[in-house]
Coordinates of N, CA and C in Angstrom, one line a residue:
V1 N -56.0 -11.8 16.8 CA -54.5 -12.0 16.8 C -54.0 -11.0 17.9
I2 N -53.2 -11.6 18.8 CA -52.6 -10.8 19.8 C -51.0 -10.6 19.6
F3 N -50.5 -9.4 19.7 CA -49.0 -9.0 19.3 C -48.6 -8.6 20.9
F4 N -47.5 -9.1 21.3 CA -46.9 -8.7 22.6 C -45.5 -8.2 22.2
P5 N -45.4 -6.9 21.9 CA -44.0 -6.5 21.4 C -43.1 -6.3 22.7
G6 N -42.0 -6.9 22.6 CA -41.0 -7.0 23.6 C -41.2 -7.8 24.6
E7 N -42.3 -8.6 24.6 CA -42.5 -9.5 25.9 C -42.0 -10.9 25.5
T8 N -41.4 -11.7 26.4 CA -41.0 -12.9 26.3 C -42.2 -13.9 26.6
I9 N -42.6 -14.5 25.6 CA -44.0 -15.5 25.8 C -43.4 -16.9 26.2
T10 N -42.4 -17.4 25.7 CA -41.8 -18.5 26.0 C -40.2 -18.7 25.6
Q11 N -39.7 -19.7 25.8 CA -38.2 -19.8 25.5 C -38.0 -19.4 24.1
N12 N -36.8 -18.9 23.9 CA -36.4 -18.7 22.4 C -35.9 -20.0 21.8
E13 N -35.8 -21.0 22.5 CA -35.3 -22.2 21.8 C -36.2 -23.4 22.2
I14 N -36.7 -24.0 21.3 CA -37.8 -25.1 21.6 C -36.9 -26.4 21.1
N15 N -36.8 -27.6 21.8 CA -36.1 -28.5 21.2 C -34.8 -28.4 20.5
G16 N -34.0 -27.6 21.0 CA -32.8 -27.1 20.2 C -32.9 -26.3 19.1
C17 N -34.0 -25.8 18.8 CA -34.3 -25.1 17.5 C -34.7 -23.6 17.8
E18 N -33.9 -22.8 17.2 CA -34.4 -21.2 17.5 C -35.4 -20.8 16.6
W19 N -36.3 -20.1 17.0 CA -37.5 -19.8 16.2 C -37.7 -18.2 16.5
G20 N -38.6 -17.6 15.4 CA -39.0 -16.2 15.7 C -40.3 -16.0 15.8
G21 N -41.1 -17.0 15.8 CA -42.5 -16.8 15.9 C -43.3 -18.1 15.6
A22 N -44.7 -18.1 15.9 CA -45.4 -19.1 15.6 C -46.9 -18.6 15.2
G23 N -47.5 -19.0 14.3 CA -49.0 -18.7 14.1 C -49.9 -19.9 13.7
S24 N -51.0 -19.6 14.2 CA -52.0 -20.7 13.7 C -52.4 -20.6 12.3
I25 N -52.6 -21.7 11.6 CA -53.0 -21.6 10.2 C -54.5 -21.4 10.2
G26 N -55.0 -20.2 9.8 CA -56.5 -20.1 9.8 C -57.1 -20.0 11.2
K27 N -58.4 -20.0 11.2 CA -59.0 -19.8 12.4 C -59.2 -21.3 13.1
N28 N -59.2 -21.2 14.4 CA -59.4 -22.4 15.3 C -60.7 -22.2 16.0
E29 N -61.5 -23.2 16.5 CA -62.6 -22.9 17.2 C -62.2 -23.2 18.6
V30 N -62.6 -22.4 19.5 CA -62.3 -22.5 21.0 C -63.5 -22.2 21.8
T31 N -63.6 -22.5 23.0 CA -64.7 -22.1 23.9 C -64.1 -21.3 24.9
I32 N -64.7 -20.0 25.0 CA -64.4 -19.1 26.0 C -65.6 -18.7 26.8
N33 N -65.6 -18.9 28.0 CA -66.8 -18.6 28.9 C -68.0 -19.4 28.4
G34 N -68.0 -20.5 27.8 CA -69.1 -21.2 27.4 C -69.6 -21.0 26.1
Q35 N -68.8 -20.0 25.4 CA -69.3 -19.7 24.0 C -68.1 -20.1 23.0
K36 N -68.5 -20.7 21.9 CA -67.5 -21.0 20.8 C -67.2 -19.9 20.0
V37 N -66.0 -19.7 19.9 CA -65.4 -18.4 19.1 C -64.5 -19.0 18.2
H38 N -64.1 -18.4 17.0 CA -63.1 -18.6 16.1 C -62.1 -17.5 16.2
L39 N -60.9 -18.1 16.3 CA -59.8 -17.1 16.4 C -58.4 -17.7 15.8
S40 N -57.5 -16.9 15.6 CA -56.2 -17.1 15.3 C -55.2 -16.5 16.3
F41 N -54.0 -17.1 16.4 CA -53.0 -16.6 17.3 C -51.6 -16.5 16.8
S42 N -51.0 -15.6 17.0 CA -49.6 -15.4 16.6 C -48.7 -15.1 17.9
I43 N -47.6 -15.9 18.1 CA -46.7 -15.5 19.0 C -45.4 -15.1 18.2
I44 N -45.0 -13.7 18.6 CA -43.9 -13.2 18.0 C -42.7 -13.0 18.8
N45 N -41.8 -13.8 18.6 CA -40.6 -14.1 19.5 C -39.4 -13.3 18.9
G46 N -39.6 -13.0 17.6 CA -38.5 -12.2 17.0 C -38.8 -10.7 17.0
S47 N -37.9 -9.9 16.5 CA -37.8 -8.5 16.7 C -38.2 -7.6 15.4
T48 N -38.4 -8.5 14.3 CA -38.6 -7.9 13.1 C -40.1 -7.8 12.6
I49 N -40.4 -6.8 11.9 CA -41.7 -6.8 11.3 C -42.0 -7.7 10.4
A50 N -40.9 -8.3 9.6 CA -41.2 -9.5 8.8 C -41.6 -10.6 9.6
T51 N -41.1 -11.0 10.7 CA -41.7 -12.1 11.6 C -43.1 -11.7 11.7
A52 N -43.6 -10.7 12.1 CA -45.1 -10.4 12.5 C -45.8 -10.7 11.1
V53 N -45.4 -10.1 10.0 CA -46.2 -10.2 8.7 C -46.2 -11.8 8.4
H54 N -45.1 -12.4 8.6 CA -45.0 -13.9 8.3 C -46.1 -14.6 9.3
E55 N -46.2 -14.4 10.3 CA -47.1 -15.2 11.2 C -48.6 -14.7 11.2
L56 N -48.6 -13.4 10.7 CA -50.1 -13.1 10.3 C -50.4 -13.7 9.0
G57 N -49.5 -13.9 8.1 CA -49.8 -14.8 6.9 C -50.4 -16.1 7.1
H58 N -49.7 -16.9 8.4 CA -50.3 -18.1 8.8 C -51.7 -17.8 9.2
N59 N -52.0 -16.7 10.1 CA -53.2 -16.5 10.4 C -54.3 -16.4 9.5
F60 N -53.9 -15.9 8.2 CA -54.7 -15.7 7.1 C -55.1 -17.0 6.3
G61 N -54.3 -18.2 6.7 CA -54.6 -19.5 6.2 C -53.4 -19.8 5.1
N62 N -52.4 -19.1 5.2 CA -51.2 -19.5 4.2 C -50.2 -20.4 4.9
H63 N -49.5 -21.2 4.1 CA -48.5 -22.1 4.6 C -47.3 -21.4 4.3
H64 N -46.1 -22.2 4.4 CA -44.8 -21.5 3.9 C -44.6 -21.7 2.4
A65 N -43.8 -20.6 2.0 CA -43.7 -20.6 0.5 C -42.2 -21.3 0.2
S66 N -42.3 -22.3 -0.4 CA -41.1 -23.2 -0.8 C -40.5 -22.8 -2.1
F67 N -39.3 -23.2 -2.4 CA -38.5 -22.9 -3.6 C -37.7 -24.0 -3.9
R68 N -37.6 -24.2 -5.2 CA -36.6 -25.3 -5.6 C -36.1 -24.9 -7.1
Q69 N -35.0 -25.0 -7.3 CA -34.3 -24.6 -8.6 C -34.1 -26.0 -9.3
C70 N -34.9 -26.3 -10.4 CA -34.5 -27.7 -11.0 C -33.4 -27.6 -11.8
Q71 N -32.7 -28.5 -12.0 CA -31.4 -28.6 -13.1 C -31.8 -29.1 -14.5
S72 N -31.6 -28.5 -15.4 CA -32.0 -29.0 -16.8 C -31.2 -30.3 -17.0
G73 N -32.0 -31.2 -17.7 CA -31.2 -32.5 -18.0 C -31.2 -33.5 -16.8
G74 N -31.6 -33.2 -15.7 CA -31.5 -34.0 -14.5 C -32.8 -34.8 -14.1
E75 N -33.4 -34.5 -12.9 CA -34.6 -35.1 -12.5 C -35.6 -34.5 -13.3
S76 N -36.8 -35.3 -13.0 CA -38.2 -34.9 -13.7 C -38.8 -33.6 -12.8
I77 N -39.7 -32.9 -13.4 CA -40.4 -31.9 -12.8 C -40.8 -32.4 -11.4
E78 N -41.6 -33.4 -11.4 CA -42.2 -34.0 -10.3 C -41.2 -34.3 -9.2
E79 N -40.0 -34.9 -9.5 CA -39.0 -35.3 -8.7 C -38.5 -34.0 -8.1
C80 N -38.2 -33.1 -8.8 CA -37.6 -31.7 -8.5 C -38.5 -31.1 -7.6
L81 N -39.6 -30.9 -7.7 CA -40.7 -30.3 -7.0 C -40.9 -31.0 -5.6
L82 N -40.9 -32.3 -5.5 CA -41.0 -32.9 -4.4 C -40.0 -32.5 -3.4
G83 N -38.9 -32.0 -3.9 CA -37.7 -31.8 -3.0 C -37.6 -30.6 -2.5
A84 N -38.7 -29.6 -2.8 CA -38.7 -28.2 -2.5 C -38.5 -28.0 -0.8
G85 N -37.7 -27.0 -0.6 CA -37.5 -26.8 0.7 C -38.7 -25.9 1.3
E86 N -39.1 -26.3 2.5 CA -40.4 -25.8 3.1 C -40.4 -24.2 3.2
Y87 N -39.3 -23.6 3.6 CA -39.1 -22.2 3.8 C -38.3 -21.7 2.6
G88 N -38.1 -22.4 1.4 CA -37.1 -22.0 0.6 C -37.1 -20.6 -0.2
D89 N -38.4 -20.1 -0.3 CA -38.5 -19.0 -1.2 C -38.0 -17.6 -0.5
P90 N -36.7 -17.2 -1.1 CA -36.0 -16.1 -0.7 C -36.8 -14.7 -1.0
Y91 N -37.8 -14.8 -1.7 CA -38.4 -13.7 -2.2 C -39.8 -13.4 -1.7
D92 N -40.3 -14.2 -0.7 CA -41.6 -14.4 -0.1 C -41.6 -14.2 1.4
V93 N -42.5 -13.4 1.9 CA -42.4 -13.2 3.4 C -42.9 -14.4 3.9
M94 N -43.6 -15.4 3.3 CA -44.0 -16.8 4.0 C -42.7 -17.8 3.7
G95 N -41.7 -17.3 3.0 CA -40.3 -18.2 2.8 C -39.4 -17.7 3.9
T96 N -38.2 -17.4 3.1 CA -36.9 -16.9 4.1 C -36.8 -15.6 3.8
A97 N -37.7 -14.7 3.3 CA -37.3 -13.2 3.1 C -37.3 -12.6 4.4
Q98 N -36.5 -11.7 4.4 CA -36.2 -11.0 5.8 C -36.7 -9.5 5.7
G99 N -37.3 -9.1 4.6 CA -37.7 -7.8 4.3 C -39.1 -7.9 4.1
L100 N -39.8 -6.6 3.7 CA -41.1 -6.6 3.5 C -41.5 -7.0 2.1
Y101 N -41.5 -8.3 1.7 CA -41.8 -8.8 0.4 C -43.2 -9.1 0.2
H102 N -43.6 -9.2 -1.0 CA -44.9 -9.7 -1.2 C -45.1 -11.2 -1.1
S103 N -46.2 -11.7 -1.1 CA -46.5 -13.2 -1.2 C -46.5 -13.7 -2.6
N104 N -46.1 -14.8 -3.0 CA -46.2 -15.3 -4.3 C -47.8 -15.3 -4.8
A105 N -48.0 -15.7 -6.0 CA -49.4 -15.7 -6.7 C -50.2 -16.6 -6.1
V106 N -49.6 -17.8 -5.8 CA -50.6 -18.9 -5.2 C -51.1 -18.6 -3.9
L107 N -50.2 -17.9 -3.0 CA -50.7 -17.5 -1.8 C -51.6 -16.2 -1.8
K108 N -51.3 -15.4 -2.6 CA -52.4 -14.4 -3.0 C -53.7 -14.8 -3.4
E109 N -53.7 -15.8 -4.3 CA -54.9 -16.4 -4.8 C -55.7 -17.1 -3.5
N110 N -55.0 -17.7 -2.7 CA -55.5 -18.3 -1.4 C -56.4 -17.2 -0.6
L111 N -55.7 -16.0 -0.6 CA -56.3 -15.0 0.2 C -57.4 -14.3 -0.6
G112 N -57.6 -14.5 -1.9 CA -58.6 -13.9 -2.6 C -58.2 -12.6 -3.3
W113 N -56.8 -12.4 -3.3 CA -56.4 -11.1 -3.8 C -56.3 -11.3 -5.4
L114 N -56.0 -12.5 -5.8 CA -56.0 -12.7 -7.2 C -57.2 -13.7 -7.6
T115 N -57.9 -13.5 -8.5 CA -59.0 -14.5 -9.0 C -59.0 -14.7 -10.4
A116 N -59.9 -15.6 -10.9 CA -60.0 -15.9 -12.1 C -60.8 -14.6 -13.1
Q117 N -61.6 -13.9 -12.2 CA -62.4 -12.9 -13.0 C -62.2 -11.4 -12.5
G118 N -61.4 -11.2 -11.6 CA -61.2 -9.9 -10.9 C -60.4 -8.9 -11.6
P119 N -60.1 -7.8 -11.2 CA -59.2 -7.0 -11.8 C -57.6 -7.4 -11.8
Y120 N -57.3 -8.2 -10.7 CA -56.1 -8.8 -10.7 C -56.2 -10.2 -10.9
R121 N -55.7 -10.9 -11.8 CA -56.2 -12.1 -12.2 C -55.1 -13.3 -12.1
I122 N -55.5 -14.4 -12.1 CA -54.6 -15.6 -12.2 C -55.4 -16.4 -13.0
K123 N -54.6 -17.2 -14.0 CA -55.4 -18.0 -14.9 C -54.7 -19.3 -14.9
E124 N -55.5 -20.5 -15.0 CA -55.0 -21.8 -15.2 C -55.0 -22.0 -16.8
I125 N -53.8 -22.4 -17.2 CA -53.5 -22.5 -18.6 C -53.8 -23.9 -19.0
T126 N -54.7 -24.0 -20.0 CA -55.2 -25.4 -20.5 C -54.7 -25.5 -22.1
Q127 N -54.3 -24.6 -22.7 CA -53.9 -24.7 -24.0 C -52.6 -23.8 -24.4
S128 N -52.0 -24.0 -25.4 CA -50.7 -23.2 -25.8 C -51.1 -21.8 -26.3
G129 N -50.4 -20.9 -26.0 CA -50.7 -19.6 -26.3 C -49.6 -18.6 -25.8
T130 N -49.9 -17.1 -26.0 CA -49.0 -16.4 -25.6 C -49.9 -15.5 -24.5
Y131 N -49.2 -15.2 -23.4 CA -49.8 -14.8 -22.2 C -49.0 -13.6 -21.6
Y132 N -49.5 -12.5 -21.6 CA -48.9 -11.2 -21.1 C -49.2 -11.0 -19.7
L133 N -48.1 -10.9 -18.8 CA -48.3 -10.7 -17.4 C -48.0 -9.3 -17.0
Q134 N -48.7 -8.7 -16.0 CA -48.6 -7.4 -15.3 C -47.6 -7.8 -14.4
P135 N -46.9 -6.7 -13.8 CA -46.0 -7.0 -12.7 C -46.8 -7.2 -11.3
M136 N -46.5 -8.1 -10.5 CA -47.2 -8.4 -9.3 C -47.3 -7.3 -8.4
G137 N -46.3 -6.6 -8.1 CA -46.2 -5.3 -7.1 C -46.9 -4.0 -7.7
S138 N -47.3 -4.1 -8.9 CA -47.8 -2.9 -9.5 C -49.4 -2.8 -9.2
Q139 N -50.1 -1.6 -9.3 CA -51.5 -1.5 -9.3 C -52.2 -1.7 -10.7
T140 N -51.3 -2.2 -11.7 CA -51.9 -2.1 -13.0 C -52.8 -3.5 -12.9
E141 N -54.0 -3.3 -13.5 CA -55.0 -4.3 -13.6 C -54.5 -5.2 -14.7
G142 N -55.0 -6.6 -14.5 CA -54.8 -7.5 -15.7 C -54.3 -8.9 -15.0
L143 N -53.7 -9.5 -16.0 CA -53.3 -10.9 -15.7 C -52.0 -10.8 -15.0
K144 N -52.0 -11.3 -13.6 CA -50.7 -11.3 -12.8 C -49.9 -12.6 -12.8
A145 N -50.6 -13.6 -12.9 CA -49.8 -14.8 -12.9 C -50.6 -16.1 -13.7
I146 N -50.0 -16.8 -14.0 CA -50.6 -18.2 -14.7 C -50.1 -19.5 -13.9
K147 N -51.0 -20.4 -14.1 CA -50.8 -21.6 -13.4 C -50.8 -22.8 -14.6
I148 N -49.8 -23.6 -14.6 CA -49.8 -24.7 -15.5 C -49.6 -26.1 -14.9
P149 N -51.1 -26.6 -14.9 CA -51.1 -28.0 -14.3 C -50.3 -29.0 -15.0
Y150 N -49.8 -30.1 -14.3 CA -49.2 -31.0 -14.7 C -49.5 -32.5 -13.9
G151 N -49.5 -33.5 -14.6 CA -50.1 -34.8 -14.1 C -51.4 -34.9 -14.1
P152 N -51.8 -36.1 -13.6 CA -53.4 -36.4 -13.5 C -54.1 -35.5 -12.6
K153 N -55.4 -35.3 -12.7 CA -56.2 -34.3 -11.8 C -56.5 -35.1 -10.7
P154 N -56.7 -34.5 -9.5 CA -56.4 -33.2 -9.2 C -54.8 -33.0 -9.4
S155 N -54.2 -32.1 -9.9 CA -52.9 -32.1 -9.9 C -52.3 -30.8 -9.3
P156 N -51.1 -30.9 -9.0 CA -50.4 -29.6 -8.7 C -50.1 -28.8 -9.9
A157 N -49.6 -27.5 -9.8 CA -49.5 -26.7 -11.0 C -48.2 -26.0 -10.8
L158 N -47.4 -25.8 -11.8 CA -46.4 -24.7 -11.8 C -46.9 -23.1 -11.8
S159 N -46.6 -22.5 -11.1 CA -47.1 -21.1 -11.2 C -46.0 -19.9 -11.8
L160 N -46.3 -19.2 -12.7 CA -45.5 -18.2 -13.2 C -46.1 -16.8 -12.7
E161 N -45.0 -15.9 -12.3 CA -45.5 -14.4 -12.2 C -44.4 -13.7 -12.5
Y162 N -44.6 -12.2 -12.6 CA -43.7 -11.4 -13.1 C -43.7 -10.4 -12.0
R163 N -42.3 -10.3 -11.4 CA -42.1 -9.3 -10.2 C -41.0 -8.3 -10.7
L164 N -41.1 -7.2 -10.2 CA -40.2 -6.0 -10.3 C -39.7 -5.7 -9.0
P165 N -38.5 -5.2 -8.7 CA -38.0 -4.8 -7.3 C -38.9 -3.9 -6.9
I166 N -39.0 -4.0 -5.6 CA -39.9 -3.0 -4.8 C -38.8 -2.1 -3.9
D167 N -38.9 -0.7 -4.2 CA -38.1 0.2 -3.4 C -38.6 0.3 -1.9

């Protein structure tokens, strides 16, 4: 990953759309001096650390954090979730958050920070029960998030996590 603070890499506007940065999703194979290497790239066109953290999130393999507030008595869960905004999560650095926020449980699972068996766990719920969640931003070990699958397999899942404000 290459970071050029204060340098203009390209125009601030591409096709009439302002942007703060760009980052490759995961690693890409390229050939340099006849040798194949795997690398990620980030272009930071904004001036905030949140932009750099967001683009590095792409480099680690994460996509944008979407968000959708479904209305009760209205559309089905599937219809509601299909309408989610790509950058919509205002509490996630991979969404529209402009501060130093954590990523959501699904993105942390993608990074290997939450696992089914580790000290910080995420669990797929397959039966009714009571599940106690530890706050995501705390160092307390235990269950941090649950995923509730819906629809036929393989299916997407609703994820639930418990967050406290970070000072």
